[in-house]
Amino acid sequence: MAATGQSPEQSIKRLAELLAGARRPAALTGAGISAESGIPTFRSGDSGFWGRFSPQDLATPQAFAADPLLVWCWYAWRRAQLAEVQPNAGHKALAELEHRPAGFTVITQNVDGLHQAAGSRNVIEVHGSITAVRCSADCTPRRYRLHERETDPTAATAFGADREVAQLVAERGDEAFALIREGHAIPSGVPPVCPSCGAYLRPDVVWFGEELPIEAINRSYKLAERADVFLAVGTSAVVYPAAGLPELAGAAGAVVVEINPEPTPLSNQADLSIRSGAGSALSAALELLDRGPGRA
Ligand code: BV8
Ligand code: ZN
């Protein structure tokens, strides 16, 4: 049963004690940990991406097949937003935990790359990455990456219109997507095509109804089964199979800690549910950890 009756200070102290004693800690993170960097979440309030669009409109293979330009532009807009943001205290605290004797692994549903930007090296991206694109016909395993656009002509083309799309959205807001949908204001060169077979390139993310990368999800299952402390940070815990990881960890004996300002379907199963933002909770716990044993 979740210990929600504790004061925020007691919960943070308990989190610090758990991290101090953990031998195999891990975390599942969701869009909420990037919210403090200014990236809209998927489901909370009208600031969420889905507030403007339903997931079925944009994050499915069917949507891409039906309207590749609109789906491409939605990701181009999101990539351009990423260029303006930094990792926050929550990302940095999880990166810091990697340097402790027990180490730390982050399993993330996020596709924004902010954990790596904060310094985390042990990151499993179970839903792929928005900073890479691949052939939508899977004719080659080649990924074209955002950071290659200065050196690789296909990457340069693939990411070349991101700023143009972002500019259009900045000037016209939601109307931009309507204009794009109706075939006006089409930025040049989008959607880009695969140099090998001519099919459209697509974001290297996992869409609804698509299987998760088998190596990533199997590694995540193993980590959850072996964890002794498992954090669920900034996730609404509704998208499976990722949302099943904290349940799996708890069933295998881990202490499960949820960090989320809102209750979720996980809240009643977690051993500790901390009603707080990720940045403040994780940095406060780390501070107690840094004060050394006995005082956490
Ligand atoms: C699969 C990548 C099977 C793309 C994403 C019906 C039709 C089709 C599928 C299904 C269906 N019913 C069930 C399914 C399965 C489906 C699913 O679970 N759907 C749900 C909605 C019911 N899952 C799938 O389709 C998965 N694949 O099942 O394949 C299969 C089997 C065989 C053969 C073929 C297929 C694939 C799911 C992956 C989808 N891709 N993203 C992109 O980014 O564009 S999902 C997207 O939402 C995110 O990646 C994330 O993973 C997911 C959940 O979002 P969260 O990260 O939790 O974010 P959210 O906004 O929801 O919540 C944010 C939380 O943060 C809130 O709770 C908020 O309170 C909190 N918060 C806010 N501020 C803070 C904070 N927390 C801390 N600090 C703060 N400051
Ligand atoms: Zn191809």
Short mmCIF file of C-alpha atoms and ligand atoms in Angstrom, two decimals:
data_model
loop_
_atom_site.label_atom_id
_atom_site.label_comp_id
_atom_site.label_asym_id
_atom_site.label_seq_id
_atom_site.Cartn_x
_atom_site.Cartn_y
_atom_site.Cartn_z
CA MET A 1 0.00 0.00 0.00
CA ALA A 2 1.49 3.38 -0.86
CA ALA A 3 2.88 5.39 2.02
CA THR A 4 1.19 8.61 1.06
CA GLY A 5 0.42 9.71 4.63
CA GLN A 6 4.05 10.77 5.12
CA SER A 7 5.06 14.42 4.99
CA PRO A 8 7.02 15.45 1.88
CA GLU A 9 10.16 15.70 4.04
CA GLN A 10 9.64 12.17 5.42
CA SER A 11 9.06 10.81 1.90
CA ILE A 12 12.25 12.42 0.58
CA LYS A 13 14.19 11.10 3.59
CA ARG A 14 12.81 7.62 2.90
CA LEU A 15 13.78 7.94 -0.79
CA ALA A 16 17.31 8.98 0.17
CA GLU A 17 17.60 6.02 2.58
CA LEU A 18 16.39 3.63 -0.13
CA LEU A 19 18.91 5.01 -2.64
CA ALA A 20 21.69 4.89 -0.03
CA GLY A 21 21.08 1.19 0.56
CA ALA A 22 20.22 0.19 -3.04
CA ARG A 23 22.45 -2.36 -4.77
CA ARG A 24 20.56 -2.58 -8.11
CA PRO A 25 18.54 0.66 -8.51
CA ALA A 26 16.76 1.62 -11.76
CA ALA A 27 14.11 4.07 -12.94
CA LEU A 28 11.38 4.24 -15.55
CA THR A 29 10.91 7.84 -16.69
CA GLY A 30 8.15 9.50 -18.70
CA ALA A 31 7.33 12.87 -20.17
CA GLY A 32 6.90 14.40 -16.70
CA ILE A 33 10.66 14.44 -16.05
CA SER A 34 11.11 16.61 -19.15
CA ALA A 35 8.19 18.89 -18.25
CA GLU A 36 10.49 21.07 -16.12
CA SER A 37 12.67 21.59 -19.20
CA GLY A 38 9.63 23.11 -20.91
CA ILE A 39 8.67 20.09 -23.05
CA PRO A 40 4.87 19.57 -23.03
CA THR A 41 3.76 16.21 -21.60
CA PHE A 42 1.39 13.96 -23.50
CA ARG A 43 -1.59 13.94 -21.21
CA SER A 44 -1.58 16.66 -18.61
CA GLY A 45 -3.73 19.70 -19.36
CA ASP A 46 -4.06 21.53 -22.63
CA SER A 47 -0.31 22.13 -22.71
CA GLY A 48 0.08 18.44 -23.49
CA PHE A 49 0.84 17.47 -27.09
CA TRP A 50 -2.29 15.38 -27.17
CA GLY A 51 -4.30 18.45 -26.06
CA ARG A 52 -3.94 19.64 -29.63
CA PHE A 53 -4.03 16.26 -31.32
CA SER A 54 -5.20 12.81 -30.36
CA PRO A 55 -2.43 10.18 -30.35
CA GLN A 56 -4.31 8.37 -33.11
CA ASP A 57 -3.96 11.49 -35.27
CA LEU A 58 -0.22 11.54 -35.27
CA ALA A 59 1.73 8.82 -33.43
CA THR A 60 0.65 5.75 -35.44
CA PRO A 61 1.93 4.12 -38.66
CA GLN A 62 -1.57 4.58 -40.12
CA ALA A 63 -1.42 8.34 -39.48
CA PHE A 64 1.97 8.54 -41.19
CA ALA A 65 0.71 6.53 -44.17
CA ALA A 66 -2.39 8.74 -44.41
CA ASP A 67 -0.63 12.09 -43.95
CA PRO A 68 3.16 11.77 -43.95
CA LEU A 69 3.62 15.51 -44.28
CA LEU A 70 1.56 16.39 -41.19
CA VAL A 71 3.18 13.69 -39.04
CA TRP A 72 6.66 14.64 -40.29
CA CYS A 73 6.01 18.32 -39.46
CA TRP A 74 4.75 17.48 -35.95
CA TYR A 75 8.06 15.72 -35.24
CA ALA A 76 10.06 18.49 -36.94
CA TRP A 77 8.35 21.02 -34.66
CA ARG A 78 9.13 18.85 -31.60
CA ARG A 79 12.79 18.48 -32.68
CA ALA A 80 13.10 22.21 -33.17
CA GLN A 81 11.65 22.75 -29.66
CA LEU A 82 14.32 20.38 -28.32
CA ALA A 83 17.07 22.60 -29.71
CA GLU A 84 15.93 25.31 -27.28
CA VAL A 85 15.77 23.26 -24.05
CA GLN A 86 18.24 21.91 -21.49
CA PRO A 87 18.11 18.92 -19.16
CA ASN A 88 16.74 19.87 -15.73
CA ALA A 89 17.55 18.98 -12.09
CA GLY A 90 15.61 15.73 -12.38
CA HIS A 91 17.67 14.49 -15.35
CA LYS A 92 20.87 15.65 -13.64
CA ALA A 93 20.08 13.89 -10.36
CA LEU A 94 19.54 10.56 -12.15
CA ALA A 95 22.79 11.08 -14.06
CA GLU A 96 24.58 11.78 -10.76
CA LEU A 97 23.27 8.51 -9.27
CA GLU A 98 25.24 6.65 -11.98
CA HIS A 99 28.46 7.66 -10.18
CA ARG A 100 27.51 5.92 -6.93
CA PRO A 101 28.87 2.43 -6.18
CA ALA A 102 25.59 0.72 -7.16
CA GLY A 103 25.41 2.63 -10.49
CA PHE A 104 22.02 3.47 -12.00
CA THR A 105 20.09 2.65 -15.20
CA VAL A 106 17.36 4.82 -16.69
CA ILE A 107 14.66 3.15 -18.78
CA THR A 108 12.97 6.02 -20.55
CA GLN A 109 9.76 6.31 -22.55
CA ASN A 110 10.94 9.74 -23.65
CA VAL A 111 12.39 10.24 -27.10
CA ASP A 112 14.00 13.63 -26.35
CA GLY A 113 17.55 12.52 -25.47
CA LEU A 114 17.64 14.77 -22.36
CA HIS A 115 18.89 12.00 -20.04
CA GLN A 116 21.96 11.58 -22.24
CA ALA A 117 22.35 15.36 -22.48
CA ALA A 118 22.39 15.46 -18.63
CA GLY A 119 25.24 12.93 -18.57
CA SER A 120 23.44 9.60 -18.11
CA ARG A 121 25.20 6.85 -20.06
CA ASN A 122 23.10 3.87 -18.97
CA VAL A 123 19.89 4.84 -20.79
CA ILE A 124 17.44 2.44 -22.49
CA GLU A 125 15.14 4.30 -24.92
CA VAL A 126 12.19 1.89 -25.11
CA HIS A 127 10.25 4.20 -27.46
CA GLY A 128 13.16 5.18 -29.69
CA SER A 129 14.52 8.63 -30.37
CA ILE A 130 13.15 11.71 -32.10
CA THR A 131 16.71 12.73 -33.00
CA ALA A 132 17.03 9.91 -35.55
CA VAL A 133 15.11 8.99 -38.70
CA ARG A 134 15.02 5.77 -40.73
CA CYS A 135 13.50 4.40 -43.94
CA SER A 136 9.74 3.87 -43.49
CA ALA A 137 10.02 0.80 -45.74
CA ASP A 138 12.79 -0.60 -43.50
CA CYS A 139 14.91 -1.24 -46.64
CA THR A 140 18.05 -0.65 -44.56
CA PRO A 141 18.83 -0.63 -40.82
CA ARG A 142 20.60 2.75 -41.37
CA ARG A 143 19.60 5.54 -38.96
CA TYR A 144 20.24 9.18 -39.94
CA ARG A 145 20.97 11.23 -36.83
CA LEU A 146 20.37 14.90 -36.09
CA HIS A 147 24.01 15.44 -35.11
CA GLU A 148 25.13 14.05 -38.50
CA ARG A 149 23.36 16.75 -40.50
CA GLU A 150 26.60 18.75 -40.93
CA THR A 151 28.44 15.78 -42.44
CA ASP A 152 25.80 13.52 -44.03
CA PRO A 153 23.78 14.84 -47.03
CA THR A 154 20.74 12.67 -46.26
CA ALA A 155 20.72 13.81 -42.61
CA ALA A 156 21.11 17.40 -43.82
CA THR A 157 18.04 17.00 -46.03
CA ALA A 158 16.10 15.07 -43.41
CA PHE A 159 16.51 17.70 -40.71
CA GLY A 160 16.90 20.71 -42.99
CA ALA A 161 13.31 21.90 -42.74
CA ASP A 162 12.93 21.57 -38.96
CA ARG A 163 13.57 25.26 -38.37
CA GLU A 164 11.27 26.26 -41.24
CA VAL A 165 8.43 24.17 -39.74
CA ALA A 166 9.10 25.54 -36.26
CA GLN A 167 9.01 29.09 -37.65
CA LEU A 168 5.67 28.36 -39.34
CA VAL A 169 4.22 26.99 -36.08
CA ALA A 170 5.65 29.92 -34.09
CA GLU A 171 4.01 32.39 -36.48
CA ARG A 172 0.74 30.58 -37.13
CA GLY A 173 0.32 28.28 -34.05
CA ASP A 174 -2.13 25.41 -34.51
CA GLU A 175 -3.23 26.97 -37.78
CA ALA A 176 0.17 25.94 -39.16
CA PHE A 177 -0.79 22.28 -38.89
CA ALA A 178 -4.12 23.01 -40.58
CA LEU A 179 -2.30 24.82 -43.40
CA ILE A 180 0.14 21.93 -43.76
CA ARG A 181 -2.73 19.45 -43.69
CA GLU A 182 -4.42 21.32 -46.54
CA GLY A 183 -1.20 21.30 -48.52
CA HIS A 184 -0.35 24.99 -48.14
CA ALA A 185 2.82 26.42 -46.64
CA ILE A 186 4.63 23.18 -47.34
CA PRO A 187 8.22 23.62 -46.22
CA SER A 188 10.72 22.51 -48.85
CA GLY A 189 12.04 18.95 -48.88
CA VAL A 190 9.54 17.38 -46.48
CA PRO A 191 8.95 14.57 -45.95
CA PRO A 192 12.48 13.55 -47.08
CA VAL A 193 12.93 10.24 -48.88
CA CYS A 194 15.25 7.28 -48.35
CA PRO A 195 18.25 7.52 -50.70
CA SER A 196 18.22 3.73 -51.19
CA CYS A 197 14.60 3.05 -52.10
CA GLY A 198 12.75 6.36 -52.32
CA ALA A 199 10.26 5.59 -49.54
CA TYR A 200 9.66 8.38 -47.03
CA LEU A 201 12.02 8.64 -44.07
CA ARG A 202 10.22 8.42 -40.69
CA PRO A 203 11.06 9.30 -37.07
CA ASP A 204 12.93 6.47 -35.32
CA VAL A 205 10.29 6.27 -32.56
CA VAL A 206 7.85 3.52 -31.58
CA TRP A 207 4.30 4.42 -32.63
CA PHE A 208 1.11 3.06 -31.08
CA GLY A 209 0.50 -0.46 -32.29
CA GLU A 210 4.21 -0.94 -33.08
CA GLU A 211 6.42 -3.34 -31.16
CA LEU A 212 9.11 -1.95 -28.91
CA PRO A 213 12.73 -2.65 -29.93
CA ILE A 214 13.14 -6.23 -28.69
CA GLU A 215 16.60 -5.74 -27.21
CA ALA A 216 15.52 -2.59 -25.32
CA ILE A 217 12.37 -4.09 -23.81
CA ASN A 218 14.06 -7.39 -22.90
CA ARG A 219 16.89 -5.53 -21.15
CA SER A 220 14.24 -3.47 -19.33
CA TYR A 221 12.34 -6.55 -18.19
CA LYS A 222 15.58 -8.06 -16.81
CA LEU A 223 16.48 -4.82 -15.00
CA ALA A 224 13.02 -4.55 -13.46
CA GLU A 225 13.12 -8.18 -12.29
CA ARG A 226 16.56 -7.70 -10.70
CA ALA A 227 16.06 -4.21 -9.23
CA ASP A 228 15.93 -3.74 -5.45
CA VAL A 229 14.77 -0.12 -5.76
CA PHE A 230 12.68 0.90 -8.81
CA LEU A 231 11.61 4.53 -9.38
CA ALA A 232 8.71 5.53 -11.65
CA VAL A 233 9.35 9.18 -12.42
CA GLY A 234 7.00 11.48 -14.36
CA THR A 235 4.87 8.88 -16.06
CA SER A 236 1.10 8.46 -16.19
CA ALA A 237 1.75 4.71 -16.24
CA VAL A 238 -0.90 4.03 -18.91
CA VAL A 239 1.15 3.04 -21.98
CA TYR A 240 2.10 -0.62 -22.10
CA PRO A 241 4.31 -2.57 -22.11
CA ALA A 242 6.52 0.14 -20.46
CA ALA A 243 3.89 0.89 -17.82
CA GLY A 244 4.12 -2.74 -16.70
CA LEU A 245 7.77 -2.39 -15.62
CA PRO A 246 7.16 -0.94 -12.13
CA GLU A 247 4.55 -3.66 -11.49
CA LEU A 248 7.07 -6.30 -12.63
CA ALA A 249 9.76 -4.84 -10.37
CA GLY A 250 7.42 -4.79 -7.35
CA ALA A 251 6.28 -8.35 -7.97
CA ALA A 252 9.94 -9.44 -8.11
CA GLY A 253 10.63 -7.86 -4.72
CA ALA A 254 11.80 -4.31 -5.49
CA VAL A 255 10.70 -1.33 -3.42
CA VAL A 256 8.75 0.78 -5.94
CA VAL A 257 8.78 4.57 -5.56
CA GLU A 258 6.59 6.84 -7.68
CA ILE A 259 7.49 10.52 -8.14
CA ASN A 260 4.62 12.45 -9.68
CA PRO A 261 2.64 15.55 -8.61
CA GLU A 262 -0.54 13.71 -9.68
CA PRO A 263 -1.89 10.27 -8.71
CA THR A 264 -1.66 7.55 -11.38
CA PRO A 265 -2.84 3.92 -11.65
CA LEU A 266 0.54 3.02 -10.12
CA SER A 267 0.06 5.19 -7.00
CA ASN A 268 -1.78 2.57 -4.97
CA GLN A 269 0.66 -0.22 -5.83
CA ALA A 270 3.87 1.73 -5.19
CA ASP A 271 5.51 1.32 -1.79
CA LEU A 272 6.11 5.06 -1.68
CA SER A 273 4.26 7.65 -3.73
CA ILE A 274 5.86 11.11 -3.62
CA ARG A 275 3.50 13.86 -4.75
CA SER A 276 6.20 16.15 -6.08
CA GLY A 277 7.90 17.33 -9.22
CA ALA A 278 10.83 15.16 -10.31
CA GLY A 279 13.44 17.92 -10.16
CA SER A 280 12.77 18.96 -6.57
CA ALA A 281 12.23 15.43 -5.18
CA LEU A 282 15.32 13.89 -6.79
CA SER A 283 17.66 16.78 -6.03
CA ALA A 284 16.47 16.93 -2.40
CA ALA A 285 17.05 13.18 -2.01
CA LEU A 286 20.48 13.47 -3.61
CA GLU A 287 21.38 16.30 -1.22
CA LEU A 288 20.48 14.10 1.77
CA LEU A 289 22.52 11.28 0.20
CA ASP A 290 25.51 13.59 -0.18
CA ARG A 291 25.36 14.47 3.51
CA GLY A 292 26.54 10.92 4.06
CA PRO A 293 25.33 7.84 5.99
CA GLY A 294 23.11 8.15 8.94
CA ARG A 295 21.82 11.56 8.08
CA ALA A 296 19.86 10.54 4.96
C1 BV8 B 1 2.42 -2.24 -28.41
C2 BV8 B 1 6.77 7.60 -28.82
C3 BV8 B 1 1.91 -4.28 -29.32
C4 BV8 B 1 6.26 8.40 -29.98
C5 BV8 B 1 4.87 6.73 -27.56
C6 BV8 B 1 -5.33 0.07 -28.72
C7 BV8 B 1 -4.78 0.32 -29.96
C8 BV8 B 1 -3.39 0.24 -30.20
C9 BV8 B 1 -2.56 -0.10 -29.14
C10 BV8 B 1 -3.13 -0.32 -27.90
C11 BV8 B 1 -4.50 -0.24 -27.68
N1 BV8 B 1 -4.72 -0.53 -26.36
C12 BV8 B 1 -3.54 -0.76 -25.75
C13 BV8 B 1 -2.59 -0.65 -26.67
C14 BV8 B 1 -1.18 -0.80 -26.45
C15 BV8 B 1 -0.60 0.62 -26.47
C16 BV8 B 1 -1.05 1.31 -25.21
O1 BV8 B 1 -0.59 1.00 -24.15
N2 BV8 B 1 -1.98 2.27 -25.38
C17 BV8 B 1 -2.49 2.97 -24.20
C18 BV8 B 1 -2.71 4.45 -24.56
C19 BV8 B 1 -3.78 2.29 -23.75
N3 BV8 B 1 0.82 0.43 -26.53
C20 BV8 B 1 1.39 0.35 -27.74
O2 BV8 B 1 0.84 0.50 -28.80
C21 BV8 B 1 2.88 0.00 -27.69
N4 BV8 B 1 3.10 -1.11 -28.57
O3 BV8 B 1 1.65 -2.46 -27.53
O4 BV8 B 1 2.67 -3.09 -29.41
C22 BV8 B 1 2.21 -5.12 -30.46
C23 BV8 B 1 2.38 -6.46 -30.24
C24 BV8 B 1 2.64 -7.25 -31.30
C25 BV8 B 1 2.72 -6.71 -32.59
C26 BV8 B 1 2.56 -5.36 -32.79
C27 BV8 B 1 2.31 -4.54 -31.72
C28 BV8 B 1 3.71 1.17 -28.17
C29 BV8 B 1 3.53 2.32 -27.22
C30 BV8 B 1 4.53 3.42 -27.57
C31 BV8 B 1 3.82 4.61 -28.16
N5 BV8 B 1 4.79 5.70 -28.34
N6 BV8 B 1 5.81 7.67 -27.72
C32 BV8 B 1 6.29 9.88 -29.70
O5 BV8 B 1 6.86 10.32 -28.68
O6 BV8 B 1 5.74 10.61 -30.54
S1 BV8 B 1 3.81 6.85 -26.24
C33 BV8 B 1 3.99 8.30 -25.35
O7 BV8 B 1 3.07 8.23 -24.28
C34 BV8 B 1 5.30 8.44 -24.63
O8 BV8 B 1 6.39 7.91 -25.28
C35 BV8 B 1 5.12 7.74 -23.34
O9 BV8 B 1 5.68 6.49 -23.38
C36 BV8 B 1 3.68 7.47 -23.28
C37 BV8 B 1 3.16 7.72 -21.89
O10 BV8 B 1 3.30 9.02 -21.63
P1 BV8 B 1 4.09 9.51 -20.31
O11 BV8 B 1 5.53 9.51 -20.62
O12 BV8 B 1 3.64 8.77 -19.12
O13 BV8 B 1 3.59 10.97 -20.34
P2 BV8 B 1 2.14 11.50 -19.93
O14 BV8 B 1 1.98 12.86 -20.50
O15 BV8 B 1 1.10 10.45 -20.18
O16 BV8 B 1 2.27 11.64 -18.34
C38 BV8 B 1 3.18 12.59 -17.81
C39 BV8 B 1 3.12 12.41 -16.31
O17 BV8 B 1 4.09 13.30 -15.74
C40 BV8 B 1 1.79 12.79 -15.72
O18 BV8 B 1 1.37 11.74 -14.85
C41 BV8 B 1 2.08 14.07 -14.93
O19 BV8 B 1 1.32 14.14 -13.74
C42 BV8 B 1 3.52 13.92 -14.61
N7 BV8 B 1 4.26 15.17 -14.42
C43 BV8 B 1 3.98 16.39 -14.92
N8 BV8 B 1 4.93 17.26 -14.50
C44 BV8 B 1 5.82 16.56 -13.74
C45 BV8 B 1 5.39 15.22 -13.69
N9 BV8 B 1 6.06 14.27 -13.02
C46 BV8 B 1 7.17 14.64 -12.36
N10 BV8 B 1 7.65 15.91 -12.35
C47 BV8 B 1 7.00 16.88 -13.02
N11 BV8 B 1 7.47 18.15 -12.99
ZN ZN B 2 14.58 2.74 -48.02
#
